[in-house]
JSON list of C-alpha atoms in Angstrom, two decimals:
[
{"chain": "A", "resi": 1, "resn": "MET", "atom": "CA", "xyz": [140.99, 46.15, -10.11]},
{"chain": "A", "resi": 2, "resn": "GLN", "atom": "CA", "xyz": [144.53, 45.33, -11.83]},
{"chain": "A", "resi": 3, "resn": "ASN", "atom": "CA", "xyz": [146.64, 48.11, -12.17]},
{"chain": "A", "resi": 4, "resn": "LYS", "atom": "CA", "xyz": [143.56, 50.35, -11.08]},
{"chain": "A", "resi": 5, "resn": "VAL", "atom": "CA", "xyz": [143.28, 52.62, -8.44]},
{"chain": "A", "resi": 6, "resn": "LEU", "atom": "CA", "xyz": [139.80, 54.33, -6.15]},
{"chain": "A", "resi": 7, "resn": "ASN", "atom": "CA", "xyz": [140.56, 57.15, -4.58]},
{"chain": "A", "resi": 8, "resn": "ILE", "atom": "CA", "xyz": [137.84, 58.23, -1.61]},
{"chain": "A", "resi": 9, "resn": "LYS", "atom": "CA", "xyz": [136.67, 62.09, -1.49]},
{"chain": "A", "resi": 10, "resn": "PRO", "atom": "CA", "xyz": [135.25, 62.30, 2.23]},
{"chain": "A", "resi": 11, "resn": "ILE", "atom": "CA", "xyz": [131.89, 63.44, 2.76]},
{"chain": "A", "resi": 12, "resn": "SER", "atom": "CA", "xyz": [133.42, 66.14, 4.80]},
{"chain": "A", "resi": 13, "resn": "LYS", "atom": "CA", "xyz": [134.53, 67.80, 2.10]},
{"chain": "A", "resi": 14, "resn": "ARG", "atom": "CA", "xyz": [131.21, 68.92, 0.73]},
{"chain": "A", "resi": 15, "resn": "ASN", "atom": "CA", "xyz": [129.07, 71.85, 0.73]},
{"chain": "A", "resi": 16, "resn": "SER", "atom": "CA", "xyz": [133.33, 73.70, 1.61]},
{"chain": "A", "resi": 17, "resn": "LEU", "atom": "CA", "xyz": [132.26, 76.47, -0.23]},
{"chain": "A", "resi": 18, "resn": "PHE", "atom": "CA", "xyz": [128.93, 76.93, -0.18]},
{"chain": "A", "resi": 19, "resn": "LEU", "atom": "CA", "xyz": [130.19, 77.60, 3.05]},
{"chain": "A", "resi": 20, "resn": "ILE", "atom": "CA", "xyz": [132.64, 79.77, 2.71]},
{"chain": "A", "resi": 21, "resn": "THR", "atom": "CA", "xyz": [130.40, 81.88, 0.39]},
{"chain": "A", "resi": 22, "resn": "LEU", "atom": "CA", "xyz": [127.38, 81.42, 2.59]},
{"chain": "A", "resi": 23, "resn": "GLY", "atom": "CA", "xyz": [129.39, 82.58, 5.99]},
{"chain": "A", "resi": 24, "resn": "THR", "atom": "CA", "xyz": [131.45, 85.38, 3.80]},
{"chain": "A", "resi": 25, "resn": "LEU", "atom": "CA", "xyz": [128.30, 86.49, 2.42]},
{"chain": "A", "resi": 26, "resn": "LEU", "atom": "CA", "xyz": [125.97, 86.79, 5.78]},
{"chain": "A", "resi": 27, "resn": "LEU", "atom": "CA", "xyz": [129.27, 89.01, 7.37]},
{"chain": "A", "resi": 28, "resn": "GLY", "atom": "CA", "xyz": [128.89, 91.31, 5.12]},
{"chain": "A", "resi": 29, "resn": "ILE", "atom": "CA", "xyz": [125.35, 92.13, 5.86]},
{"chain": "A", "resi": 30, "resn": "CYS", "atom": "CA", "xyz": [125.82, 91.90, 9.19]},
{"chain": "A", "resi": 31, "resn": "PHE", "atom": "CA", "xyz": [128.54, 94.48, 8.94]},
{"chain": "A", "resi": 32, "resn": "THR", "atom": "CA", "xyz": [125.96, 96.46, 6.37]},
{"chain": "A", "resi": 33, "resn": "LEU", "atom": "CA", "xyz": [123.44, 96.33, 9.39]},
{"chain": "A", "resi": 34, "resn": "ASN", "atom": "CA", "xyz": [125.61, 97.28, 12.24]},
{"chain": "A", "resi": 35, "resn": "TYR", "atom": "CA", "xyz": [126.20, 101.05, 11.18]},
{"chain": "A", "resi": 36, "resn": "TRP", "atom": "CA", "xyz": [122.16, 101.50, 10.82]},
{"chain": "A", "resi": 37, "resn": "PHE", "atom": "CA", "xyz": [121.11, 99.67, 13.79]},
{"chain": "A", "resi": 38, "resn": "TRP", "atom": "CA", "xyz": [123.77, 99.10, 16.18]},
{"chain": "A", "resi": 39, "resn": "ALA", "atom": "CA", "xyz": [122.75, 101.09, 18.94]},
{"chain": "A", "resi": 40, "resn": "ASP", "atom": "CA", "xyz": [119.27, 99.14, 18.94]},
{"chain": "A", "resi": 41, "resn": "PHE", "atom": "CA", "xyz": [119.90, 95.98, 18.06]},
{"chain": "A", "resi": 42, "resn": "LYS", "atom": "CA", "xyz": [123.76, 94.78, 19.77]},
{"chain": "A", "resi": 43, "resn": "ILE", "atom": "CA", "xyz": [123.04, 91.59, 21.13]},
{"chain": "A", "resi": 44, "resn": "GLN", "atom": "CA", "xyz": [120.97, 90.50, 18.05]},
{"chain": "A", "resi": 45, "resn": "LEU", "atom": "CA", "xyz": [123.82, 91.75, 15.69]},
{"chain": "A", "resi": 46, "resn": "THR", "atom": "CA", "xyz": [126.43, 89.87, 18.06]},
{"chain": "A", "resi": 47, "resn": "LEU", "atom": "CA", "xyz": [124.37, 86.31, 18.07]},
{"chain": "A", "resi": 48, "resn": "ILE", "atom": "CA", "xyz": [123.94, 86.76, 14.32]},
{"chain": "A", "resi": 49, "resn": "MET", "atom": "CA", "xyz": [127.82, 87.17, 13.77]},
{"chain": "A", "resi": 50, "resn": "LEU", "atom": "CA", "xyz": [128.89, 84.90, 15.74]},
{"chain": "A", "resi": 51, "resn": "ALA", "atom": "CA", "xyz": [126.50, 82.31, 14.32]},
{"chain": "A", "resi": 52, "resn": "SER", "atom": "CA", "xyz": [128.39, 83.47, 10.41]},
{"chain": "A", "resi": 53, "resn": "GLY", "atom": "CA", "xyz": [131.76, 83.42, 11.62]},
{"chain": "A", "resi": 54, "resn": "VAL", "atom": "CA", "xyz": [131.01, 79.72, 12.68]},
{"chain": "A", "resi": 55, "resn": "VAL", "atom": "CA", "xyz": [129.89, 79.60, 9.27]},
{"chain": "A", "resi": 56, "resn": "PHE", "atom": "CA", "xyz": [132.77, 80.41, 8.03]},
{"chain": "A", "resi": 57, "resn": "PHE", "atom": "CA", "xyz": [135.37, 78.93, 9.41]},
{"chain": "A", "resi": 58, "resn": "ILE", "atom": "CA", "xyz": [133.04, 75.34, 9.29]},
{"chain": "A", "resi": 59, "resn": "GLY", "atom": "CA", "xyz": [133.30, 76.01, 5.69]},
{"chain": "A", "resi": 60, "resn": "VAL", "atom": "CA", "xyz": [137.24, 76.82, 5.89]},
{"chain": "A", "resi": 61, "resn": "LEU", "atom": "CA", "xyz": [138.13, 73.40, 7.90]},
{"chain": "A", "resi": 62, "resn": "LYS", "atom": "CA", "xyz": [135.61, 71.31, 5.26]},
{"chain": "A", "resi": 63, "resn": "LYS", "atom": "CA", "xyz": [138.26, 72.57, 2.91]},
{"chain": "A", "resi": 64, "resn": "LEU", "atom": "CA", "xyz": [141.04, 72.22, 4.68]},
{"chain": "A", "resi": 65, "resn": "GLU", "atom": "CA", "xyz": [140.40, 68.42, 4.54]},
{"chain": "A", "resi": 66, "resn": "PRO", "atom": "CA", "xyz": [142.51, 66.49, 1.82]},
{"chain": "A", "resi": 67, "resn": "LYS", "atom": "CA", "xyz": [140.14, 66.07, -1.44]},
{"chain": "A", "resi": 68, "resn": "VAL", "atom": "CA", "xyz": [141.37, 62.22, -1.13]},
{"chain": "A", "resi": 69, "resn": "SER", "atom": "CA", "xyz": [140.91, 60.35, 2.08]},
{"chain": "A", "resi": 70, "resn": "ILE", "atom": "CA", "xyz": [141.28, 56.80, 1.49]},
{"chain": "A", "resi": 71, "resn": "LYS", "atom": "CA", "xyz": [143.35, 55.51, -1.41]},
{"chain": "A", "resi": 72, "resn": "LEU", "atom": "CA", "xyz": [142.76, 52.11, -2.26]},
{"chain": "A", "resi": 73, "resn": "THR", "atom": "CA", "xyz": [145.52, 50.00, -4.49]},
{"chain": "A", "resi": 74, "resn": "PRO", "atom": "CA", "xyz": [145.47, 46.25, -5.85]},
{"chain": "A", "resi": 75, "resn": "GLN", "atom": "CA", "xyz": [148.68, 46.52, -2.56]},
{"chain": "A", "resi": 76, "resn": "MET", "atom": "CA", "xyz": [147.40, 48.44, -0.08]},
{"chain": "A", "resi": 77, "resn": "MET", "atom": "CA", "xyz": [145.15, 51.07, 1.71]},
{"chain": "A", "resi": 78, "resn": "ILE", "atom": "CA", "xyz": [145.77, 54.93, 2.43]},
{"chain": "A", "resi": 79, "resn": "TYR", "atom": "CA", "xyz": [144.37, 57.05, 4.93]},
{"chain": "A", "resi": 80, "resn": "TYR", "atom": "CA", "xyz": [144.74, 60.61, 4.14]},
{"chain": "A", "resi": 81, "resn": "HIS", "atom": "CA", "xyz": [144.03, 63.50, 6.82]},
{"chain": "A", "resi": 82, "resn": "ARG", "atom": "CA", "xyz": [144.72, 67.06, 7.19]},
{"chain": "A", "resi": 83, "resn": "CYS", "atom": "CA", "xyz": [148.21, 66.05, 9.68]},
{"chain": "A", "resi": 84, "resn": "GLY", "atom": "CA", "xyz": [149.15, 63.55, 7.62]},
{"chain": "A", "resi": 85, "resn": "SER", "atom": "CA", "xyz": [148.73, 60.07, 6.79]},
{"chain": "A", "resi": 86, "resn": "TRP", "atom": "CA", "xyz": [149.04, 55.63, 7.13]},
{"chain": "A", "resi": 87, "resn": "GLN", "atom": "CA", "xyz": [149.42, 53.15, 5.02]},
{"chain": "A", "resi": 88, "resn": "VAL", "atom": "CA", "xyz": [148.79, 49.09, 5.20]},
{"chain": "A", "resi": 89, "resn": "ARG", "atom": "CA", "xyz": [149.24, 46.51, 2.93]},
{"chain": "A", "resi": 90, "resn": "TRP", "atom": "CA", "xyz": [146.03, 44.33, 2.62]},
{"chain": "A", "resi": 91, "resn": "GLN", "atom": "CA", "xyz": [147.97, 41.08, 3.17]},
{"chain": "A", "resi": 92, "resn": "ASP", "atom": "CA", "xyz": [148.34, 42.89, 6.77]},
{"chain": "A", "resi": 93, "resn": "ILE", "atom": "CA", "xyz": [144.75, 43.15, 7.47]},
{"chain": "A", "resi": 94, "resn": "THR", "atom": "CA", "xyz": [142.41, 40.74, 9.31]},
{"chain": "A", "resi": 95, "resn": "ARG", "atom": "CA", "xyz": [139.35, 41.40, 8.85]},
{"chain": "A", "resi": 96, "resn": "PHE", "atom": "CA", "xyz": [137.49, 44.58, 8.81]},
{"chain": "A", "resi": 97, "resn": "GLY", "atom": "CA", "xyz": [133.69, 45.49, 10.76]},
{"chain": "A", "resi": 98, "resn": "ARG", "atom": "CA", "xyz": [131.73, 48.37, 12.09]},
{"chain": "A", "resi": 99, "resn": "VAL", "atom": "CA", "xyz": [132.50, 49.44, 15.74]},
{"chain": "A", "resi": 100, "resn": "GLY", "atom": "CA", "xyz": [130.02, 49.15, 18.20]},
{"chain": "A", "resi": 101, "resn": "SER", "atom": "CA", "xyz": [129.76, 48.15, 22.17]},
{"chain": "A", "resi": 102, "resn": "ASN", "atom": "CA", "xyz": [126.98, 46.77, 24.51]},
{"chain": "A", "resi": 103, "resn": "MET", "atom": "CA", "xyz": [125.83, 48.58, 26.70]},
{"chain": "A", "resi": 104, "resn": "LEU", "atom": "CA", "xyz": [123.09, 46.61, 29.32]},
{"chain": "A", "resi": 105, "resn": "THR", "atom": "CA", "xyz": [120.90, 45.02, 26.86]},
{"chain": "A", "resi": 106, "resn": "GLN", "atom": "CA", "xyz": [121.55, 47.59, 23.80]},
{"chain": "A", "resi": 107, "resn": "ARG", "atom": "CA", "xyz": [124.13, 47.68, 20.93]},
{"chain": "A", "resi": 108, "resn": "VAL", "atom": "CA", "xyz": [125.28, 51.19, 20.07]},
{"chain": "A", "resi": 109, "resn": "GLU", "atom": "CA", "xyz": [127.06, 51.57, 16.31]},
{"chain": "A", "resi": 110, "resn": "LEU", "atom": "CA", "xyz": [129.36, 53.92, 16.23]},
{"chain": "A", "resi": 111, "resn": "SER", "atom": "CA", "xyz": [130.55, 55.84, 13.56]},
{"chain": "A", "resi": 112, "resn": "PHE", "atom": "CA", "xyz": [133.34, 54.08, 12.61]},
{"chain": "A", "resi": 113, "resn": "ILE", "atom": "CA", "xyz": [134.69, 51.28, 10.70]},
{"chain": "A", "resi": 114, "resn": "GLY", "atom": "CA", "xyz": [137.56, 48.91, 12.26]},
{"chain": "A", "resi": 115, "resn": "ILE", "atom": "CA", "xyz": [140.40, 47.55, 11.08]},
{"chain": "A", "resi": 116, "resn": "ARG", "atom": "CA", "xyz": [142.00, 44.54, 12.63]},
{"chain": "A", "resi": 117, "resn": "LEU", "atom": "CA", "xyz": [145.96, 43.82, 11.54]},
{"chain": "A", "resi": 118, "resn": "ASN", "atom": "CA", "xyz": [147.69, 40.72, 11.47]},
{"chain": "A", "resi": 119, "resn": "ASN", "atom": "CA", "xyz": [150.59, 42.76, 13.96]},
{"chain": "A", "resi": 120, "resn": "ILE", "atom": "CA", "xyz": [150.83, 46.57, 14.77]},
{"chain": "A", "resi": 121, "resn": "GLN", "atom": "CA", "xyz": [154.72, 46.56, 13.71]},
{"chain": "A", "resi": 122, "resn": "CYS", "atom": "CA", "xyz": [153.13, 47.36, 10.05]},
{"chain": "A", "resi": 123, "resn": "ILE", "atom": "CA", "xyz": [151.34, 50.91, 10.64]},
{"chain": "A", "resi": 124, "resn": "ALA", "atom": "CA", "xyz": [153.93, 52.02, 13.79]},
{"chain": "A", "resi": 125, "resn": "ASP", "atom": "CA", "xyz": [156.80, 52.51, 11.22]},
{"chain": "A", "resi": 126, "resn": "ASN", "atom": "CA", "xyz": [155.02, 54.61, 8.98]},
{"chain": "A", "resi": 127, "resn": "ILE", "atom": "CA", "xyz": [152.58, 56.75, 11.12]},
{"chain": "A", "resi": 128, "resn": "SER", "atom": "CA", "xyz": [153.94, 60.90, 11.62]},
{"chain": "A", "resi": 129, "resn": "PRO", "atom": "CA", "xyz": [154.19, 62.31, 14.97]},
{"chain": "A", "resi": 130, "resn": "ARG", "atom": "CA", "xyz": [151.92, 64.52, 14.60]},
{"chain": "A", "resi": 131, "resn": "LEU", "atom": "CA", "xyz": [149.07, 62.30, 12.46]},
{"chain": "A", "resi": 132, "resn": "ALA", "atom": "CA", "xyz": [149.89, 60.15, 16.06]},
{"chain": "A", "resi": 133, "resn": "ASN", "atom": "CA", "xyz": [149.07, 62.86, 18.16]},
{"chain": "A", "resi": 134, "resn": "ARG", "atom": "CA", "xyz": [145.34, 64.13, 16.51]},
{"chain": "A", "resi": 135, "resn": "LEU", "atom": "CA", "xyz": [144.63, 60.71, 16.03]},
{"chain": "A", "resi": 136, "resn": "LEU", "atom": "CA", "xyz": [144.91, 60.45, 20.37]},
{"chain": "A", "resi": 137, "resn": "HIS", "atom": "CA", "xyz": [142.45, 63.68, 20.73]},
{"chain": "A", "resi": 138, "resn": "GLU", "atom": "CA", "xyz": [140.09, 62.15, 17.26]},
{"chain": "A", "resi": 139, "resn": "GLN", "atom": "CA", "xyz": [139.20, 58.68, 18.90]},
{"chain": "A", "resi": 140, "resn": "LYS", "atom": "CA", "xyz": [137.50, 60.05, 22.36]},
{"chain": "A", "resi": 141, "resn": "GLU", "atom": "CA", "xyz": [134.82, 59.40, 21.65]},
{"chain": "A", "resi": 142, "resn": "LEU", "atom": "CA", "xyz": [135.76, 55.87, 21.47]},
{"chain": "A", "resi": 143, "resn": "LEU", "atom": "CA", "xyz": [137.12, 55.88, 24.80]},
{"chain": "A", "resi": 144, "resn": "ALA", "atom": "CA", "xyz": [133.67, 57.50, 26.34]},
{"chain": "A", "resi": 145, "resn": "VAL", "atom": "CA", "xyz": [131.96, 54.76, 25.08]},
{"chain": "A", "resi": 146, "resn": "ALA", "atom": "CA", "xyz": [134.37, 51.58, 26.37]},
{"chain": "A", "resi": 147, "resn": "ILE", "atom": "CA", "xyz": [134.31, 53.15, 29.36]},
{"chain": "A", "resi": 148, "resn": "ARG", "atom": "CA", "xyz": [130.52, 53.40, 29.75]},
{"chain": "A", "resi": 149, "resn": "SER", "atom": "CA", "xyz": [130.22, 50.52, 28.26]},
{"chain": "A", "resi": 150, "resn": "GLN", "atom": "CA", "xyz": [132.23, 48.86, 30.84]},
{"chain": "A", "resi": 151, "resn": "ASP", "atom": "CA", "xyz": [134.87, 47.64, 28.14]},
{"chain": "A", "resi": 152, "resn": "ILE", "atom": "CA", "xyz": [138.39, 49.61, 29.44]},
{"chain": "A", "resi": 153, "resn": "THR", "atom": "CA", "xyz": [138.38, 51.64, 32.76]},
{"chain": "A", "resi": 154, "resn": "LEU", "atom": "CA", "xyz": [139.33, 55.18, 33.35]},
{"chain": "A", "resi": 155, "resn": "GLN", "atom": "CA", "xyz": [142.92, 54.51, 34.21]},
{"chain": "A", "resi": 156, "resn": "GLN", "atom": "CA", "xyz": [143.18, 52.63, 31.18]},
{"chain": "A", "resi": 157, "resn": "ALA", "atom": "CA", "xyz": [141.91, 55.62, 29.28]},
{"chain": "A", "resi": 158, "resn": "ILE", "atom": "CA", "xyz": [145.03, 58.04, 30.00]},
{"chain": "A", "resi": 159, "resn": "ILE", "atom": "CA", "xyz": [146.89, 58.59, 26.92]},
{"chain": "A", "resi": 160, "resn": "ASP", "atom": "CA", "xyz": [150.42, 57.12, 28.02]},
{"chain": "A", "resi": 161, "resn": "PHE", "atom": "CA", "xyz": [153.75, 59.00, 26.78]},
{"chain": "A", "resi": 162, "resn": "SER", "atom": "CA", "xyz": [156.18, 56.16, 28.47]},
{"chain": "A", "resi": 163, "resn": "PRO", "atom": "CA", "xyz": [158.58, 54.77, 25.11]},
{"chain": "A", "resi": 164, "resn": "TYR", "atom": "CA", "xyz": [157.44, 51.84, 23.88]},
{"chain": "A", "resi": 165, "resn": "THR", "atom": "CA", "xyz": [158.94, 48.70, 22.74]},
{"chain": "A", "resi": 166, "resn": "LEU", "atom": "CA", "xyz": [157.74, 46.31, 19.63]},
{"chain": "A", "resi": 167, "resn": "ASP", "atom": "CA", "xyz": [159.66, 44.19, 18.12]},
{"chain": "A", "resi": 168, "resn": "ASN", "atom": "CA", "xyz": [162.87, 45.25, 20.06]},
{"chain": "A", "resi": 169, "resn": "LYS", "atom": "CA", "xyz": [162.26, 48.61, 18.30]},
{"chain": "A", "resi": 170, "resn": "GLN", "atom": "CA", "xyz": [161.82, 51.64, 20.92]},
{"chain": "A", "resi": 171, "resn": "TYR", "atom": "CA", "xyz": [158.87, 53.94, 19.67]},
{"chain": "A", "resi": 172, "resn": "LYS", "atom": "CA", "xyz": [158.51, 57.74, 22.06]},
{"chain": "A", "resi": 173, "resn": "GLY", "atom": "CA", "xyz": [156.22, 60.57, 22.15]},
{"chain": "A", "resi": 174, "resn": "PRO", "atom": "CA", "xyz": [152.70, 60.63, 20.38]},
{"chain": "A", "resi": 175, "resn": "VAL", "atom": "CA", "xyz": [153.56, 57.44, 18.46]},
{"chain": "A", "resi": 176, "resn": "ALA", "atom": "CA", "xyz": [154.51, 55.94, 21.31]},
{"chain": "A", "resi": 177, "resn": "ALA", "atom": "CA", "xyz": [151.39, 57.17, 23.09]},
{"chain": "A", "resi": 178, "resn": "TRP", "atom": "CA", "xyz": [148.92, 55.95, 20.15]},
{"chain": "A", "resi": 179, "resn": "LEU", "atom": "CA", "xyz": [150.37, 52.53, 20.05]},
{"chain": "A", "resi": 180, "resn": "TYR", "atom": "CA", "xyz": [149.43, 52.58, 23.57]},
{"chain": "A", "resi": 181, "resn": "ARG", "atom": "CA", "xyz": [146.01, 53.88, 22.55]},
{"chain": "A", "resi": 182, "resn": "THR", "atom": "CA", "xyz": [145.65, 50.92, 20.22]},
{"chain": "A", "resi": 183, "resn": "GLU", "atom": "CA", "xyz": [146.23, 48.36, 22.66]},
{"chain": "A", "resi": 184, "resn": "VAL", "atom": "CA", "xyz": [143.28, 50.12, 25.01]},
{"chain": "A", "resi": 185, "resn": "LEU", "atom": "CA", "xyz": [141.22, 49.97, 22.05]},
{"chain": "A", "resi": 186, "resn": "LEU", "atom": "CA", "xyz": [141.70, 46.10, 20.83]},
{"chain": "A", "resi": 187, "resn": "LYS", "atom": "CA", "xyz": [140.98, 45.20, 24.24]},
{"chain": "A", "resi": 188, "resn": "ALA", "atom": "CA", "xyz": [137.85, 47.21, 23.59]},
{"chain": "A", "resi": 189, "resn": "TYR", "atom": "CA", "xyz": [136.63, 46.89, 20.17]},
{"chain": "A", "resi": 190, "resn": "GLY", "atom": "CA", "xyz": [138.68, 44.41, 18.24]},
{"chain": "A", "resi": 191, "resn": "TYR", "atom": "CA", "xyz": [140.77, 46.48, 16.09]},
{"chain": "A", "resi": 192, "resn": "HIS", "atom": "CA", "xyz": [143.64, 48.91, 15.44]},
{"chain": "A", "resi": 193, "resn": "LEU", "atom": "CA", "xyz": [142.59, 51.43, 13.08]},
{"chain": "A", "resi": 194, "resn": "TYR", "atom": "CA", "xyz": [139.84, 53.56, 12.89]},
{"chain": "A", "resi": 195, "resn": "LEU", "atom": "CA", "xyz": [138.01, 54.75, 9.74]},
{"chain": "A", "resi": 196, "resn": "PRO", "atom": "CA", "xyz": [135.71, 57.81, 10.23]},
{"chain": "A", "resi": 197, "resn": "GLU", "atom": "CA", "xyz": [132.68, 57.89, 8.59]},
{"chain": "A", "resi": 198, "resn": "ASP", "atom": "CA", "xyz": [133.16, 61.21, 7.36]},
{"chain": "A", "resi": 199, "resn": "SER", "atom": "CA", "xyz": [136.26, 60.75, 5.87]},
{"chain": "A", "resi": 200, "resn": "LEU", "atom": "CA", "xyz": [133.85, 57.95, 3.69]},
{"chain": "A", "resi": 201, "resn": "ASP", "atom": "CA", "xyz": [131.49, 58.35, 0.32]},
{"chain": "A", "resi": 202, "resn": "ARG", "atom": "CA", "xyz": [129.31, 55.63, 1.17]},
{"chain": "A", "resi": 203, "resn": "GLU", "atom": "CA", "xyz": [127.47, 54.30, 3.95]},
{"chain": "A", "resi": 204, "resn": "ILE", "atom": "CA", "xyz": [129.68, 52.22, 6.24]},
{"chain": "A", "resi": 205, "resn": "ALA", "atom": "CA", "xyz": [128.35, 48.71, 5.08]},
{"chain": "A", "resi": 206, "resn": "GLU", "atom": "CA", "xyz": [128.39, 49.72, 1.58]},
{"chain": "A", "resi": 207, "resn": "PHE", "atom": "CA", "xyz": [132.48, 50.74, 2.10]},
{"chain": "A", "resi": 208, "resn": "ILE", "atom": "CA", "xyz": [132.98, 47.64, 3.99]},
{"chain": "A", "resi": 209, "resn": "THR", "atom": "CA", "xyz": [131.81, 45.32, 1.12]},
{"chain": "A", "resi": 210, "resn": "LEU", "atom": "CA", "xyz": [134.62, 47.75, -1.07]},
{"chain": "A", "resi": 211, "resn": "LEU", "atom": "CA", "xyz": [137.41, 47.10, 1.35]},
{"chain": "A", "resi": 212, "resn": "ASN", "atom": "CA", "xyz": [136.40, 43.41, 1.49]},
{"chain": "A", "resi": 213, "resn": "GLN", "atom": "CA", "xyz": [136.35, 42.69, -2.66]},
{"chain": "A", "resi": 214, "resn": "CYS", "atom": "CA", "xyz": [140.08, 45.00, -2.38]},
{"chain": "A", "resi": 215, "resn": "LYS", "atom": "CA", "xyz": [142.04, 42.35, 0.23]},
{"chain": "A", "resi": 216, "resn": "ASN", "atom": "CA", "xyz": [139.72, 39.25, -1.32]},
{"chain": "A", "resi": 217, "resn": "TYR", "atom": "CA", "xyz": [140.69, 41.02, -4.99]},
{"chain": "A", "resi": 218, "resn": "SER", "atom": "CA", "xyz": [144.99, 41.22, -3.41]},
{"chain": "A", "resi": 219, "resn": "VAL", "atom": "CA", "xyz": [144.88, 37.68, -2.26]},
{"chain": "A", "resi": 220, "resn": "VAL", "atom": "CA", "xyz": [143.16, 36.00, -5.27]},
{"chain": "A", "resi": 221, "resn": "HIS", "atom": "CA", "xyz": [146.43, 38.04, -7.65]},
{"chain": "A", "resi": 222, "resn": "ASP", "atom": "CA", "xyz": [149.17, 38.10, -4.77]}
]
């Protein structure tokens, strides 16, 4: 892997152009049919137009996703989101794992890869308020499962925007709220960072293997 960069193209980008084209085509057909049959089939045509609009909108959202979701270099991994990015060096990572929770007698596997860090400070300084704010909303699934499995309380799941102090440095706003949320999720699942499955280009187990290979390489060649 020396001097090599691996660019991971997310599954979520696939079929974006197809969905945009299909949605546009369906909307065009609907508008044409409206001219002839609107008086007799208002409800049916309205439902078809709504469905066509949803298809088009999903395609646009897929298109807006970054072309590369994760970059793996010999020194670090970088996660790209449409709202920003974060990066962390391999030596700051303790381990990777599939995120899951025990509910009664059943093990529930979630569609995330967890990343445990040596110290959250390494990422607190390079995450933007915009991305931190977005992640707070995207982690609702993790919170819901943690509450149901009683790993955290409902009170702990409430967003906390009070200042967060870390190594004598104070963080405010969305970044502070995200750092508090990170503590809660660490308690529930044992990880600081979470990679959603739709940001990957292969199965979760295969991607964890790839991440471990990259980390091991960095240790050997450090």
